[in-house]
Coordinates of C-alpha atoms and ligand atoms in Angstrom, one line a residue:
M733 CA 70.5 141.8 242.6
T734 CA 72.7 142.3 239.2
K735 CA 72.1 139.5 237.0
T736 CA 75.3 137.6 235.5
Y737 CA 75.6 135.8 232.4
N738 CA 78.2 133.3 231.8
I739 CA 79.2 133.5 228.2
A740 CA 81.8 130.9 226.8
V741 CA 84.0 132.6 224.1
I742 CA 85.6 130.7 221.1
S743 CA 87.8 133.3 219.5
G744 CA 88.8 130.5 216.9
D745 CA 91.0 131.1 213.8
G746 CA 92.1 133.9 211.7
V747 CA 90.3 137.1 211.9
G748 CA 88.2 135.3 214.7
P749 CA 90.2 136.8 218.1
E750 CA 90.2 140.3 216.4
V751 CA 86.3 140.5 215.8
V752 CA 85.6 138.8 219.1
R753 CA 87.7 141.3 220.9
E754 CA 85.5 144.1 219.5
G755 CA 82.2 142.2 220.1
L756 CA 83.2 142.1 223.9
R757 CA 83.9 145.5 223.8
V758 CA 80.5 146.3 223.0
L759 CA 79.1 143.5 225.4
D760 CA 81.1 145.2 228.3
A761 CA 79.8 148.8 227.5
V762 CA 76.2 147.7 227.2
S763 CA 76.3 145.6 230.4
R764 CA 77.3 148.7 232.1
I765 CA 74.3 150.9 230.6
D766 CA 71.6 148.3 231.2
G767 CA 73.1 147.0 234.5
F768 CA 73.9 143.4 234.1
S769 CA 77.3 141.8 234.4
Y770 CA 79.0 138.6 232.4
K771 CA 81.5 136.4 233.1
A772 CA 83.5 135.4 229.8
T773 CA 85.3 132.1 230.0
H774 CA 87.6 131.8 226.9
Y775 CA 88.3 128.3 225.3
P776 CA 91.3 128.1 222.9
Y777 CA 89.5 125.7 220.4
G778 CA 90.9 126.0 216.8
A779 CA 94.0 125.5 214.8
E780 CA 96.6 126.5 217.1
H781 CA 95.1 124.3 219.8
Y782 CA 94.8 121.4 217.5
L783 CA 98.3 121.8 216.1
Q784 CA 99.6 121.8 219.8
T785 CA 97.6 119.3 221.6
G786 CA 96.5 117.0 218.7
V787 CA 92.8 117.1 220.0
M788 CA 90.0 119.3 218.3
M789 CA 87.7 119.6 221.7
P790 CA 88.7 117.5 224.7
D791 CA 86.2 115.1 226.3
G792 CA 83.5 116.9 228.2
A793 CA 84.1 120.0 226.2
L794 CA 80.3 120.2 224.9
Q795 CA 79.3 119.6 228.3
E796 CA 80.9 122.3 229.6
L797 CA 79.9 124.7 227.0
A798 CA 76.3 123.8 227.8
Q799 CA 76.6 125.1 231.1
H800 CA 76.9 128.7 229.9
D801 CA 74.2 130.8 229.2
A802 CA 75.4 131.6 225.7
I803 CA 78.5 130.8 223.6
L804 CA 80.4 133.5 221.3
L805 CA 82.0 132.1 218.4
G806 CA 84.7 134.3 216.2
A807 CA 85.6 132.1 213.2
I808 CA 87.3 128.6 212.6
G809 CA 89.4 127.7 209.7
D810 CA 93.0 127.3 209.0
P811 CA 94.8 126.4 205.7
R812 CA 97.3 124.5 207.5
I813 CA 94.7 122.0 208.5
E814 CA 92.7 119.6 205.9
V815 CA 89.8 121.5 204.4
G816 CA 86.9 121.6 206.4
L817 CA 88.3 119.3 209.3
L818 CA 88.3 122.2 211.9
E819 CA 85.0 123.5 211.0
R820 CA 83.4 120.2 211.0
A821 CA 84.8 119.3 214.2
I822 CA 84.1 122.5 216.1
I823 CA 81.3 124.6 214.3
A824 CA 79.2 121.6 213.4
G825 CA 80.6 120.0 216.4
V826 CA 79.0 122.5 218.6
R827 CA 75.8 122.8 216.4
F828 CA 75.2 118.9 216.2
G829 CA 76.5 118.1 219.9
L830 CA 74.5 120.5 221.6
D831 CA 71.6 119.9 219.2
L832 CA 71.0 123.6 218.2
F833 CA 68.4 123.0 215.7
V834 CA 67.8 126.4 214.4
N835 CA 70.3 128.6 212.8
L836 CA 68.5 132.1 212.8
R837 CA 70.1 134.7 210.2
P838 CA 68.5 138.1 209.9
V839 CA 68.8 139.9 206.6
K840 CA 68.2 143.5 207.3
L841 CA 69.3 146.6 205.4
Y842 CA 70.2 149.6 207.2
H843 CA 70.7 152.2 204.6
E844 CA 70.2 151.8 200.7
D845 CA 74.1 152.4 199.7
L846 CA 74.8 148.9 201.3
T847 CA 72.8 146.8 199.2
P848 CA 74.0 146.0 195.4
L849 CA 70.1 145.8 194.7
K850 CA 69.2 148.8 192.4
G851 CA 66.2 150.6 193.6
K852 CA 65.7 148.7 197.0
G853 CA 66.0 150.3 200.4
P854 CA 65.6 149.4 204.2
A855 CA 61.8 149.1 203.6
D856 CA 62.4 146.6 201.0
I857 CA 64.9 144.3 202.8
D858 CA 63.9 143.1 206.1
M859 CA 63.7 139.2 206.6
I860 CA 64.7 136.5 208.6
F861 CA 65.8 132.7 207.7
V862 CA 65.3 130.0 210.0
R863 CA 67.6 127.6 208.7
E864 CA 67.3 123.9 209.8
N865 CA 70.7 123.2 211.5
T866 CA 71.0 119.5 212.4
E867 CA 69.9 117.4 209.6
D868 CA 70.1 117.5 205.5
L869 CA 73.2 116.7 203.7
Y870 CA 75.2 117.9 206.8
V871 CA 74.8 114.9 209.1
G872 CA 78.0 113.6 207.6
I873 CA 76.8 109.8 206.1
H874 CA 79.1 110.1 203.2
G875 CA 81.4 107.4 201.4
F876 CA 83.7 106.5 198.6
F877 CA 83.9 103.3 196.5
K878 CA 86.7 102.4 194.2
K879 CA 88.3 105.4 195.7
N880 CA 90.7 107.3 193.2
T881 CA 90.0 104.9 190.2
P882 CA 88.1 105.9 187.0
D883 CA 85.1 103.8 188.4
E884 CA 85.0 106.1 192.0
V885 CA 81.6 106.4 193.5
A886 CA 80.9 109.0 196.1
I887 CA 77.8 109.6 198.3
Q888 CA 76.7 112.1 200.7
E889 CA 73.1 111.3 202.1
M890 CA 70.4 114.0 202.6
V891 CA 68.7 112.9 206.0
M892 CA 65.4 114.6 207.1
T893 CA 63.3 113.4 210.0
R894 CA 59.5 114.4 210.7
K895 CA 60.9 115.6 214.4
G896 CA 63.6 117.6 212.7
C897 CA 61.7 119.2 210.1
E898 CA 58.7 119.9 212.8
R899 CA 60.7 121.7 215.2
A900 CA 62.5 123.8 212.7
V901 CA 59.0 124.6 211.1
R902 CA 57.0 125.2 214.4
Y903 CA 60.2 127.6 215.5
A904 CA 59.5 129.5 212.2
Y905 CA 55.6 129.8 212.6
E906 CA 56.3 131.0 216.3
L907 CA 58.6 133.7 214.8
A908 CA 56.3 134.8 212.1
R909 CA 53.8 135.4 214.8
K910 CA 56.1 137.2 216.9
R911 CA 57.5 139.5 214.5
A912 CA 55.6 142.7 213.7
K913 CA 55.9 142.3 209.6
H914 CA 53.5 140.9 207.4
H915 CA 53.0 137.5 209.3
R916 CA 54.3 135.6 206.5
L917 CA 56.0 132.6 206.5
M918 CA 57.8 130.9 203.2
L919 CA 58.8 127.3 203.0
I920 CA 61.9 127.0 200.7
D921 CA 62.8 123.5 199.4
K922 CA 63.2 121.7 196.2
A923 CA 60.5 119.1 196.5
N924 CA 59.7 119.1 192.8
A925 CA 63.2 117.8 192.1
L926 CA 64.1 116.1 195.5
R927 CA 61.1 114.2 196.2
G928 CA 62.2 112.9 199.6
Q929 CA 61.6 117.0 200.5
D930 CA 57.8 116.2 200.3
I931 CA 58.4 115.5 204.1
W932 CA 59.0 119.5 204.3
T933 CA 55.8 120.2 202.4
R934 CA 53.8 118.0 204.4
T935 CA 55.1 119.1 207.9
F936 CA 54.8 122.8 206.7
A937 CA 51.2 122.3 206.0
E938 CA 50.0 120.0 208.9
V939 CA 51.8 122.2 211.5
G940 CA 50.2 125.2 209.5
K941 CA 46.8 124.3 210.7
E942 CA 47.7 125.2 213.9
Y943 CA 48.7 128.8 212.7
P944 CA 45.7 130.3 210.6
D945 CA 47.0 133.7 211.5
I946 CA 50.0 133.2 209.5
H947 CA 50.0 133.8 205.8
Q948 CA 51.8 130.7 204.5
E949 CA 53.8 130.5 201.1
H950 CA 56.1 128.4 199.2
A951 CA 58.9 128.7 196.9
Y952 CA 61.5 126.5 195.2
I953 CA 65.1 127.3 196.2
D954 CA 66.0 128.3 192.8
A955 CA 63.1 130.6 192.3
A956 CA 63.6 132.0 195.9
C957 CA 67.0 133.1 195.0
M958 CA 65.8 134.9 192.1
W959 CA 63.1 136.4 194.0
M960 CA 65.3 137.6 196.8
L961 CA 67.4 139.7 194.1
K962 CA 64.2 140.9 192.4
N963 CA 61.5 141.4 195.3
P964 CA 63.4 141.1 198.4
E965 CA 60.1 142.9 199.6
W966 CA 58.4 139.5 199.6
F967 CA 60.2 137.9 202.3
D968 CA 59.3 138.1 205.9
V969 CA 60.4 134.7 207.6
A970 CA 61.6 131.7 205.7
V971 CA 62.4 128.4 206.9
V972 CA 64.8 126.1 204.8
P973 CA 66.6 122.9 205.1
N974 CA 70.2 123.1 206.0
M975 CA 72.2 122.9 202.8
F976 CA 69.9 125.6 201.0
G977 CA 69.7 127.7 204.1
D978 CA 73.4 127.8 204.0
I979 CA 73.6 129.1 200.5
I980 CA 70.6 131.4 200.4
T981 CA 71.8 133.2 203.5
D982 CA 75.1 134.1 202.1
L983 CA 73.0 135.8 199.1
G984 CA 71.1 137.1 201.7
A985 CA 74.5 138.7 203.4
A986 CA 75.3 140.3 200.2
V987 CA 71.7 141.6 199.8
Q988 CA 72.3 143.3 203.5
G989 CA 75.7 144.6 202.8
G990 CA 78.1 141.7 202.9
L991 CA 79.6 139.3 205.1
G992 CA 81.0 142.6 207.2
I993 CA 77.6 142.6 208.6
A994 CA 75.9 139.2 208.3
A995 CA 75.3 137.6 212.0
S996 CA 73.5 134.4 213.3
G997 CA 72.6 132.4 216.2
N998 CA 72.5 128.6 216.7
I999 CA 69.5 128.3 218.9
H1000 CA 67.8 125.3 220.8
P1001 CA 65.3 127.2 223.0
G1002 CA 66.2 126.7 226.7
Q1003 CA 69.6 125.7 226.1
A1004 CA 73.1 127.4 225.3
G1005 CA 72.8 129.0 222.0
M1006 CA 76.0 129.9 220.0
F1007 CA 76.1 133.1 218.3
E1008 CA 78.7 134.1 215.4
P1009 CA 79.4 136.2 212.4
I1010 CA 78.5 134.5 209.2
H1011 CA 81.9 135.1 207.5
G1012 CA 84.8 132.8 208.1
S1013 CA 88.3 133.1 209.3
A1014 CA 89.5 135.0 206.2
P1015 CA 93.1 134.0 206.9
K1016 CA 94.8 136.3 204.3
H1017 CA 93.2 139.3 206.4
A1018 CA 94.2 137.9 209.9
G1019 CA 96.2 140.3 212.2
K1020 CA 96.1 143.0 209.7
N1021 CA 93.6 145.3 211.4
V1022 CA 91.3 145.4 208.5
I1023 CA 88.4 143.2 209.3
C1024 CA 85.1 144.4 210.2
P1025 CA 83.9 143.5 213.4
V1026 CA 80.0 144.6 212.8
A1027 CA 79.0 141.4 212.1
T1028 CA 80.3 140.0 215.3
I1029 CA 78.4 142.9 217.3
A1030 CA 75.3 142.1 215.4
A1031 CA 75.7 138.5 216.8
V1032 CA 76.2 139.9 220.3
A1033 CA 73.1 141.7 219.8
M1034 CA 71.5 138.5 219.0
M1035 CA 72.7 137.0 222.1
L1036 CA 71.6 139.4 224.3
D1037 CA 67.9 138.8 223.3
F1038 CA 68.7 135.0 223.4
V1039 CA 69.7 135.5 227.2
G1040 CA 66.9 137.4 228.0
E1041 CA 68.2 141.5 227.8
P1042 CA 65.9 142.4 224.9
R1043 CA 66.6 146.1 226.0
A1044 CA 70.2 145.8 225.5
A1045 CA 70.0 143.9 222.5
A1046 CA 67.7 146.3 220.9
R1047 CA 70.5 149.1 222.0
V1048 CA 73.3 147.5 220.2
E1049 CA 71.4 146.6 217.3
G1050 CA 70.1 150.4 217.3
A1051 CA 73.7 151.5 217.4
V1052 CA 74.8 149.5 214.6
A1053 CA 71.8 150.7 212.6
G1054 CA 72.7 154.3 213.7
S1055 CA 76.3 154.0 212.8
L1056 CA 75.2 152.6 209.0
A1057 CA 71.9 154.9 208.5
S1058 CA 73.7 157.8 209.7
R1059 CA 76.9 157.1 207.1
R1060 CA 79.3 157.4 210.0
I1061 CA 80.2 153.7 208.6
T1062 CA 80.0 153.5 205.1
D1063 CA 82.0 150.4 204.0
L1064 CA 82.0 147.3 205.6
S1065 CA 84.6 145.8 203.6
T1066 CA 88.3 144.8 204.4
S1067 CA 89.4 147.6 201.8
S1068 CA 87.5 150.6 203.5
G1069 CA 90.6 151.6 205.2
V1070 CA 88.9 151.7 208.5
P1071 CA 90.9 150.2 211.2
T1072 CA 89.1 147.4 213.3
P1073 CA 88.7 149.1 216.3
K1074 CA 87.4 152.3 214.8
Y1075 CA 84.3 150.5 213.6
T1076 CA 83.5 149.5 217.4
D1077 CA 84.2 153.3 218.4
I1078 CA 81.7 154.3 216.2
V1079 CA 79.3 151.7 217.5
L1080 CA 80.2 152.5 220.8
E1081 CA 79.6 156.5 220.1
E1082 CA 76.3 155.5 219.1
L1083 CA 75.4 153.2 221.8
H1084 CA 76.2 155.8 224.4
A1085 CA 74.3 158.3 222.7
R1086 CA 71.3 156.1 223.1
A1087 CA 71.9 155.5 226.7
L1088 CA 71.1 159.4 227.5
Ligands
IPM821 C1 78.2 128.6 207.8 C2 79.5 128.1 207.2 C3 79.5 126.5 207.8 C4 78.4 125.9 207.1 C5 80.8 125.7 207.3 C6 82.0 126.4 207.7 C7 80.6 124.3 207.8 O1 79.2 128.2 205.8 O2 77.9 128.7 209.1 O3 77.2 128.9 207.0 O4 78.2 125.3 205.9 O5 77.1 125.7 208.1
MN822 MN1 77.7 129.2 205.0

C-alpha cells in the first residue's frame, strides 16, 4: 500500500509562500519517483492572518499541527507588526509548544566557489550543528524596571536545565555515531565566562561516558567562530546552547554559500518535526520572483529523511548537490538574475536524471 504523509504547511510571510511553493513542487516530483503520497494541509498563520483576525494561532492549533507527520514552514515576520511578535508567537511558539528540542542545522558545501573561505572546498566544509531549541535566553523570562527612565534596568534570563541539556547532548552523540565522518562531537559554550553553563560541561562529560567511540571536544563560542573560518575541516558534529547556536549557524550559512541554501529541522524524535529555511521573510524581496528556493528544497530533503523516506531525501539532496556541483546553479543570491521557479526547474531536472 502507498504510504501517505500528512504535511502541515505554514507558508507564512514575505517570501515564505514563494519558497514553499517551490519546495512543494520538489516534494510532489519525488513522491512520484519514490512511490509515496502526501497530503498538504495549509495553515494561514502569519502577518495577514493576524491583521485580519487579531489572533496569532487559534486555540488548538498546536494540537492540530502535532497530528501531522511533519510541518513545512516558509518564513515569518512582517514590518507592519512589532519587531519579533510574529516570530516569537509562531516560530518559537511551535518550537516551544511542541517541545521540538533539537534544531538541526547542517552546513555542507557543494562547490568551492560558493564559500567565501579562501582555499576551502567541499571536503573541508561538512558539519552539522545540534542547536538546543527550547531553553536558554529564549525562554522569554525578561522584564524592565523603571522603564524609560535614566535608571532603567532590563533583564533576560538564561535558563538551562539538566534534562534540556541532556536530551540535546544525547541526540548529538547519537548523531555523531551515525554520521560516517570522524565520529567527533564538539561542545560549544562559554562556560569560562558564564559559569552557569558548567551544566553543559558536566552533562557532556557524563553522557559522554556512554559514547567512548566518539571523540569528544570542546570549544568556547568565540574560538569556535574563529576556527570555523580558519579550519572548518575540524568540525563534524557540534552541540550548542540555543542563543550561540542561533548565531554560529548564520556564520555556518555564510560558509556554505549563504542563506539561499541553509536549511534546518526542529525535531523531537517521535513527534511531528518542523522544517524550514534558515532565512527570514525578506519582505523587500517578496513577490519579486528573485528569492532562491534552494534552502526550502533542502529543508524538504531533511523532512523526507525525518518522516522515513531516506531514499527520497538522498535523491533531493543529491539533486541540489548536483545542481550546484555542476554549476548549473552558480548563484544563490537575490541578485543572481535567476527567477525563483528556474532554480527549481534545474533541481527537478537533476532529480529526474537521478530517477533513471
Ligand atoms: C532562526 C531565527 C529565529 C531564532 C528568530 C526568527 C526567532 O533567527 O531560526 O535562527 O532566533 O531562532
Ligand atoms: Mn537565526
